[in-house]
Amino acid sequence: MPRSPAGSTGPSESAIIRTRLVRLLEQHRPMLAAYAFALTGDHHTAEDAVQEAAIIAALEPRRIPDAPQAAAGWLRAVVRRKALELGRKARGERRQLRPEVVELVADSFDAVATDANTRRLERMRRAMAQCVERLSARARQAVRARYIERASCTCIAERCGLRVDQVYTLLKRSRASLIRCVDRQLELETP
């Protein structure tokens, strides 16, 4: 962005930069979260990486390229750096992704990071959130424990007062229900 002759940013330019940054982060958040999760394997670490990238973007908005695809690539690069850094801290130096795997993940996200795919992922995320809320309380608890907290089926069985085989059955039926529900939701949204 051009600066005024004195080098200061006027209020209107600052407001434009903030608005652009907010839109950019909202638009790409689902993709960035998925990317960070692919790199870290942990929802909490992935969320922390996305939040730290947003802070960096807010502190240095002029470093973000103007072109939409370039801006998305810049954000992915920041999320990648933060996700790998936070992942190392969380796990120590052991079990790190090999550099070629990180590159493969980056390349696959670069290939699908279009506006249409970002919108599709956001629609899927909304549909999944609605469908999870429609599950029974016990199924919702089991699904969240397994897929967000990454709890073992034995741990879920203890929490829910079930046998382990019942947890497997509950999760299997819940996944099938979620697939059907998400498909229905997406069909309803299709013009």
PDB file of C-alpha atoms in Angstrom:
ATOM      1  CA  MET A   1       0.000   0.000   0.000  1.00  0.00           C
ATOM      2  CA  PRO A   2       1.308   3.482  -0.790  1.00  0.00           C
ATOM      3  CA  ARG A   3       2.206   5.746   2.084  1.00  0.00           C
ATOM      4  CA  SER A   4       1.469   9.414   2.391  1.00  0.00           C
ATOM      5  CA  PRO A   5       4.398  11.757   1.707  1.00  0.00           C
ATOM      6  CA  ALA A   6       5.227  12.031   5.407  1.00  0.00           C
ATOM      7  CA  GLY A   7       5.310   8.238   5.687  1.00  0.00           C
ATOM      8  CA  SER A   8       2.336   7.993   8.041  1.00  0.00           C
ATOM      9  CA  THR A   9      -0.772   6.025   7.416  1.00  0.00           C
ATOM     10  CA  GLY A  10      -4.033   7.956   7.385  1.00  0.00           C
ATOM     11  CA  PRO A  11      -7.094   6.599   9.179  1.00  0.00           C
ATOM     12  CA  SER A  12      -8.853   5.587   5.966  1.00  0.00           C
ATOM     13  CA  GLU A  13      -5.853   3.632   4.694  1.00  0.00           C
ATOM     14  CA  SER A  14      -5.518   1.919   8.065  1.00  0.00           C
ATOM     15  CA  ALA A  15      -9.208   0.994   8.011  1.00  0.00           C
ATOM     16  CA  ILE A  16      -8.855  -0.428   4.504  1.00  0.00           C
ATOM     17  CA  ILE A  17      -5.869  -2.530   5.566  1.00  0.00           C
ATOM     18  CA  ARG A  18      -7.715  -3.869   8.637  1.00  0.00           C
ATOM     19  CA  THR A  19     -10.835  -4.695   6.604  1.00  0.00           C
ATOM     20  CA  ARG A  20      -8.791  -6.512   3.968  1.00  0.00           C
ATOM     21  CA  LEU A  21      -6.935  -8.451   6.641  1.00  0.00           C
ATOM     22  CA  VAL A  22     -10.141  -9.526   8.399  1.00  0.00           C
ATOM     23  CA  ARG A  23     -11.695 -10.664   5.113  1.00  0.00           C
ATOM     24  CA  LEU A  24      -8.578 -12.517   4.122  1.00  0.00           C
ATOM     25  CA  LEU A  25      -8.346 -14.346   7.447  1.00  0.00           C
ATOM     26  CA  GLU A  26     -12.061 -15.220   7.489  1.00  0.00           C
ATOM     27  CA  GLN A  27     -11.944 -16.490   3.914  1.00  0.00           C
ATOM     28  CA  HIS A  28      -8.904 -18.710   4.394  1.00  0.00           C
ATOM     29  CA  ARG A  29      -9.339 -19.817   8.013  1.00  0.00           C
ATOM     30  CA  PRO A  30     -10.851 -23.264   7.216  1.00  0.00           C
ATOM     31  CA  MET A  31      -8.060 -24.043   4.762  1.00  0.00           C
ATOM     32  CA  LEU A  32      -5.380 -22.760   7.136  1.00  0.00           C
ATOM     33  CA  ALA A  33      -6.768 -24.824  10.021  1.00  0.00           C
ATOM     34  CA  ALA A  34      -6.862 -27.949   7.856  1.00  0.00           C
ATOM     35  CA  TYR A  35      -3.331 -27.275   6.651  1.00  0.00           C
ATOM     36  CA  ALA A  36      -2.019 -26.774  10.190  1.00  0.00           C
ATOM     37  CA  PHE A  37      -3.793 -29.947  11.334  1.00  0.00           C
ATOM     38  CA  ALA A  38      -2.278 -31.902   8.433  1.00  0.00           C
ATOM     39  CA  LEU A  39       1.148 -30.760   9.588  1.00  0.00           C
ATOM     40  CA  THR A  40       0.681 -31.214  13.345  1.00  0.00           C
ATOM     41  CA  GLY A  41      -1.929 -33.937  13.738  1.00  0.00           C
ATOM     42  CA  ASP A  42      -3.360 -32.037  16.706  1.00  0.00           C
ATOM     43  CA  HIS A  43      -6.385 -29.712  16.626  1.00  0.00           C
ATOM     44  CA  HIS A  44      -5.194 -27.531  19.505  1.00  0.00           C
ATOM     45  CA  THR A  45      -1.702 -27.058  18.087  1.00  0.00           C
ATOM     46  CA  ALA A  46      -3.205 -26.359  14.655  1.00  0.00           C
ATOM     47  CA  GLU A  47      -5.518 -23.712  16.110  1.00  0.00           C
ATOM     48  CA  ASP A  48      -2.608 -22.109  17.951  1.00  0.00           C
ATOM     49  CA  ALA A  49      -0.625 -21.986  14.693  1.00  0.00           C
ATOM     50  CA  VAL A  50      -3.492 -20.279  12.853  1.00  0.00           C
ATOM     51  CA  GLN A  51      -3.930 -17.764  15.668  1.00  0.00           C
ATOM     52  CA  GLU A  52      -0.217 -16.950  15.730  1.00  0.00           C
ATOM     53  CA  ALA A  53      -0.246 -16.503  11.947  1.00  0.00           C
ATOM     54  CA  ALA A  54      -3.190 -14.102  12.301  1.00  0.00           C
ATOM     55  CA  ILE A  55      -1.232 -12.102  14.871  1.00  0.00           C
ATOM     56  CA  ILE A  56       1.773 -11.912  12.552  1.00  0.00           C
ATOM     57  CA  ALA A  57      -0.495 -10.798   9.699  1.00  0.00           C
ATOM     58  CA  ALA A  58      -2.053  -8.137  11.932  1.00  0.00           C
ATOM     59  CA  LEU A  59       1.352  -6.860  13.027  1.00  0.00           C
ATOM     60  CA  GLU A  60       2.779  -6.819   9.498  1.00  0.00           C
ATOM     61  CA  PRO A  61      -0.156  -6.291   7.100  1.00  0.00           C
ATOM     62  CA  ARG A  62       1.989  -4.604   4.456  1.00  0.00           C
ATOM     63  CA  ARG A  63       3.961  -7.816   3.965  1.00  0.00           C
ATOM     64  CA  ILE A  64       0.827  -9.579   2.686  1.00  0.00           C
ATOM     65  CA  PRO A  65       0.767  -9.603  -1.127  1.00  0.00           C
ATOM     66  CA  ASP A  66      -2.142  -7.855  -2.847  1.00  0.00           C
ATOM     67  CA  ALA A  67      -3.002 -10.695  -5.246  1.00  0.00           C
ATOM     68  CA  PRO A  68      -5.535 -13.082  -3.599  1.00  0.00           C
ATOM     69  CA  GLN A  69      -3.682 -16.320  -4.435  1.00  0.00           C
ATOM     70  CA  ALA A  70      -0.352 -14.828  -3.369  1.00  0.00           C
ATOM     71  CA  ALA A  71      -1.912 -13.632  -0.102  1.00  0.00           C
ATOM     72  CA  ALA A  72      -3.272 -17.137   0.565  1.00  0.00           C
ATOM     73  CA  GLY A  73       0.179 -18.568  -0.167  1.00  0.00           C
ATOM     74  CA  TRP A  74       1.806 -16.084   2.200  1.00  0.00           C
ATOM     75  CA  LEU A  75      -0.626 -17.036   4.979  1.00  0.00           C
ATOM     76  CA  ARG A  76       0.006 -20.755   4.361  1.00  0.00           C
ATOM     77  CA  ALA A  77       3.752 -20.152   4.609  1.00  0.00           C
ATOM     78  CA  VAL A  78       3.332 -18.384   7.955  1.00  0.00           C
ATOM     79  CA  VAL A  79       0.981 -21.108   9.250  1.00  0.00           C
ATOM     80  CA  ARG A  80       3.411 -23.763   8.069  1.00  0.00           C
ATOM     81  CA  ARG A  81       6.315 -22.169   9.938  1.00  0.00           C
ATOM     82  CA  LYS A  82       4.226 -21.746  13.103  1.00  0.00           C
ATOM     83  CA  ALA A  83       2.669 -25.232  12.912  1.00  0.00           C
ATOM     84  CA  LEU A  84       6.056 -26.910  12.580  1.00  0.00           C
ATOM     85  CA  GLU A  85       7.513 -24.760  15.365  1.00  0.00           C
ATOM     86  CA  LEU A  86       4.610 -25.430  17.743  1.00  0.00           C
ATOM     87  CA  GLY A  87       4.523 -29.104  16.779  1.00  0.00           C
ATOM     88  CA  ARG A  88       8.203 -29.463  17.664  1.00  0.00           C
ATOM     89  CA  LYS A  89       7.636 -27.785  21.018  1.00  0.00           C
ATOM     90  CA  ALA A  90       4.611 -29.959  21.768  1.00  0.00           C
ATOM     91  CA  ARG A  91       6.338 -33.238  20.879  1.00  0.00           C
ATOM     92  CA  GLY A  92       9.939 -32.373  21.495  1.00  0.00           C
ATOM     93  CA  GLU A  93      12.269 -33.167  18.629  1.00  0.00           C
ATOM     94  CA  ARG A  94      10.977 -36.715  18.196  1.00  0.00           C
ATOM     95  CA  ARG A  95       8.379 -37.804  15.628  1.00  0.00           C
ATOM     96  CA  GLN A  96       8.812 -34.854  13.327  1.00  0.00           C
ATOM     97  CA  LEU A  97       7.472 -34.995   9.780  1.00  0.00           C
ATOM     98  CA  ARG A  98      10.170 -35.563   7.215  1.00  0.00           C
ATOM     99  CA  PRO A  99      10.828 -32.481   5.043  1.00  0.00           C
ATOM    100  CA  GLU A 100       9.588 -34.256   1.901  1.00  0.00           C
ATOM    101  CA  VAL A 101       6.259 -35.025   3.628  1.00  0.00           C
ATOM    102  CA  VAL A 102       5.889 -31.375   4.638  1.00  0.00           C
ATOM    103  CA  GLU A 103       6.560 -30.359   1.019  1.00  0.00           C
ATOM    104  CA  LEU A 104       3.989 -32.865  -0.242  1.00  0.00           C
ATOM    105  CA  VAL A 105       1.358 -31.475   2.145  1.00  0.00           C
ATOM    106  CA  ALA A 106       2.228 -27.920   1.087  1.00  0.00           C
ATOM    107  CA  ASP A 107       1.997 -28.810  -2.595  1.00  0.00           C
ATOM    108  CA  SER A 108      -1.383 -30.494  -2.161  1.00  0.00           C
ATOM    109  CA  PHE A 109      -2.794 -27.457  -0.342  1.00  0.00           C
ATOM    110  CA  ASP A 110      -1.380 -25.137  -3.008  1.00  0.00           C
ATOM    111  CA  ALA A 111      -3.165 -27.215  -5.649  1.00  0.00           C
ATOM    112  CA  VAL A 112      -6.578 -26.982  -3.968  1.00  0.00           C
ATOM    113  CA  ALA A 113      -6.375 -23.494  -2.490  1.00  0.00           C
ATOM    114  CA  THR A 114      -8.876 -21.795  -4.757  1.00  0.00           C
ATOM    115  CA  ASP A 115     -11.741 -19.560  -3.735  1.00  0.00           C
ATOM    116  CA  ALA A 116     -14.270 -22.200  -4.854  1.00  0.00           C
ATOM    117  CA  ASN A 117     -12.597 -24.893  -2.753  1.00  0.00           C
ATOM    118  CA  THR A 118     -12.357 -22.571   0.233  1.00  0.00           C
ATOM    119  CA  ARG A 119     -16.089 -21.852  -0.004  1.00  0.00           C
ATOM    120  CA  ARG A 120     -16.825 -25.567  -0.396  1.00  0.00           C
ATOM    121  CA  LEU A 121     -14.740 -26.423   2.675  1.00  0.00           C
ATOM    122  CA  GLU A 122     -16.548 -23.749   4.681  1.00  0.00           C
ATOM    123  CA  ARG A 123     -19.946 -25.129   3.608  1.00  0.00           C
ATOM    124  CA  MET A 124     -18.798 -28.619   4.613  1.00  0.00           C
ATOM    125  CA  ARG A 125     -17.543 -27.350   7.977  1.00  0.00           C
ATOM    126  CA  ARG A 126     -20.882 -25.652   8.695  1.00  0.00           C
ATOM    127  CA  ALA A 127     -22.825 -28.743   7.649  1.00  0.00           C
ATOM    128  CA  MET A 128     -20.643 -30.971   9.838  1.00  0.00           C
ATOM    129  CA  ALA A 129     -21.111 -28.683  12.856  1.00  0.00           C
ATOM    130  CA  GLN A 130     -24.894 -28.756  12.391  1.00  0.00           C
ATOM    131  CA  CYS A 131     -24.921 -32.519  11.940  1.00  0.00           C
ATOM    132  CA  VAL A 132     -22.763 -33.172  15.008  1.00  0.00           C
ATOM    133  CA  GLU A 133     -25.262 -31.176  17.073  1.00  0.00           C
ATOM    134  CA  ARG A 134     -28.047 -33.485  15.844  1.00  0.00           C
ATOM    135  CA  LEU A 135     -26.322 -36.587  17.245  1.00  0.00           C
ATOM    136  CA  SER A 136     -27.457 -37.957  20.581  1.00  0.00           C
ATOM    137  CA  ALA A 137     -25.602 -36.555  23.585  1.00  0.00           C
ATOM    138  CA  ARG A 138     -23.674 -39.820  24.062  1.00  0.00           C
ATOM    139  CA  ALA A 139     -22.738 -40.057  20.366  1.00  0.00           C
ATOM    140  CA  ARG A 140     -21.676 -36.392  20.319  1.00  0.00           C
ATOM    141  CA  GLN A 141     -19.521 -36.955  23.420  1.00  0.00           C
ATOM    142  CA  ALA A 142     -17.886 -40.023  21.861  1.00  0.00           C
ATOM    143  CA  VAL A 143     -17.255 -38.326  18.496  1.00  0.00           C
ATOM    144  CA  ARG A 144     -15.732 -35.237  20.096  1.00  0.00           C
ATOM    145  CA  ALA A 145     -13.588 -37.334  22.439  1.00  0.00           C
ATOM    146  CA  ARG A 146     -12.318 -39.534  19.592  1.00  0.00           C
ATOM    147  CA  TYR A 147     -11.782 -36.990  16.826  1.00  0.00           C
ATOM    148  CA  ILE A 148     -11.029 -33.756  18.658  1.00  0.00           C
ATOM    149  CA  GLU A 149      -9.380 -34.942  21.864  1.00  0.00           C
ATOM    150  CA  ARG A 150      -7.955 -38.044  20.127  1.00  0.00           C
ATOM    151  CA  ALA A 151      -8.991 -40.182  23.100  1.00  0.00           C
ATOM    152  CA  SER A 152      -8.701 -43.956  22.836  1.00  0.00           C
ATOM    153  CA  CYS A 153     -11.824 -46.096  22.583  1.00  0.00           C
ATOM    154  CA  THR A 154     -10.952 -47.564  25.993  1.00  0.00           C
ATOM    155  CA  CYS A 155     -10.907 -44.085  27.515  1.00  0.00           C
ATOM    156  CA  ILE A 156     -14.215 -43.202  25.819  1.00  0.00           C
ATOM    157  CA  ALA A 157     -15.759 -46.423  27.108  1.00  0.00           C
ATOM    158  CA  GLU A 158     -14.777 -45.500  30.660  1.00  0.00           C
ATOM    159  CA  ARG A 159     -16.161 -41.954  30.296  1.00  0.00           C
ATOM    160  CA  CYS A 160     -19.447 -43.056  28.763  1.00  0.00           C
ATOM    161  CA  GLY A 161     -19.987 -46.178  30.864  1.00  0.00           C
ATOM    162  CA  LEU A 162     -19.831 -48.455  27.818  1.00  0.00           C
ATOM    163  CA  ARG A 163     -17.880 -51.515  26.757  1.00  0.00           C
ATOM    164  CA  VAL A 164     -15.154 -50.909  24.168  1.00  0.00           C
ATOM    165  CA  ASP A 165     -17.069 -52.855  21.488  1.00  0.00           C
ATOM    166  CA  GLN A 166     -20.072 -50.608  22.124  1.00  0.00           C
ATOM    167  CA  VAL A 167     -17.879 -47.550  21.573  1.00  0.00           C
ATOM    168  CA  TYR A 168     -16.703 -48.961  18.219  1.00  0.00           C
ATOM    169  CA  THR A 169     -20.330 -49.535  17.211  1.00  0.00           C
ATOM    170  CA  LEU A 170     -21.388 -46.081  18.418  1.00  0.00           C
ATOM    171  CA  LEU A 171     -18.590 -44.395  16.474  1.00  0.00           C
ATOM    172  CA  LYS A 172     -19.293 -46.443  13.338  1.00  0.00           C
ATOM    173  CA  ARG A 173     -23.013 -45.542  13.416  1.00  0.00           C
ATOM    174  CA  SER A 174     -22.209 -41.913  14.201  1.00  0.00           C
ATOM    175  CA  ARG A 175     -19.833 -41.652  11.236  1.00  0.00           C
ATOM    176  CA  ALA A 176     -22.460 -43.154   8.912  1.00  0.00           C
ATOM    177  CA  SER A 177     -25.099 -40.770  10.284  1.00  0.00           C
ATOM    178  CA  LEU A 178     -22.773 -37.783   9.861  1.00  0.00           C
ATOM    179  CA  ILE A 179     -21.974 -38.731   6.264  1.00  0.00           C
ATOM    180  CA  ARG A 180     -25.679 -38.972   5.380  1.00  0.00           C
ATOM    181  CA  CYS A 181     -26.499 -35.741   7.216  1.00  0.00           C
ATOM    182  CA  VAL A 182     -23.664 -33.734   5.660  1.00  0.00           C
ATOM    183  CA  ASP A 183     -24.571 -34.995   2.191  1.00  0.00           C
ATOM    184  CA  ARG A 184     -28.209 -33.917   2.749  1.00  0.00           C
ATOM    185  CA  GLN A 185     -27.126 -30.495   4.065  1.00  0.00           C
ATOM    186  CA  LEU A 186     -24.864 -29.897   1.068  1.00  0.00           C
ATOM    187  CA  GLU A 187     -27.612 -30.947  -1.343  1.00  0.00           C
ATOM    188  CA  LEU A 188     -29.969 -28.430   0.266  1.00  0.00           C
ATOM    189  CA  GLU A 189     -27.378 -25.643  -0.165  1.00  0.00           C
ATOM    190  CA  THR A 190     -26.668 -26.453  -3.821  1.00  0.00           C
ATOM    191  CA  PRO A 191     -28.436 -23.931  -6.084  1.00  0.00           C
TER     192      PRO A 191
END
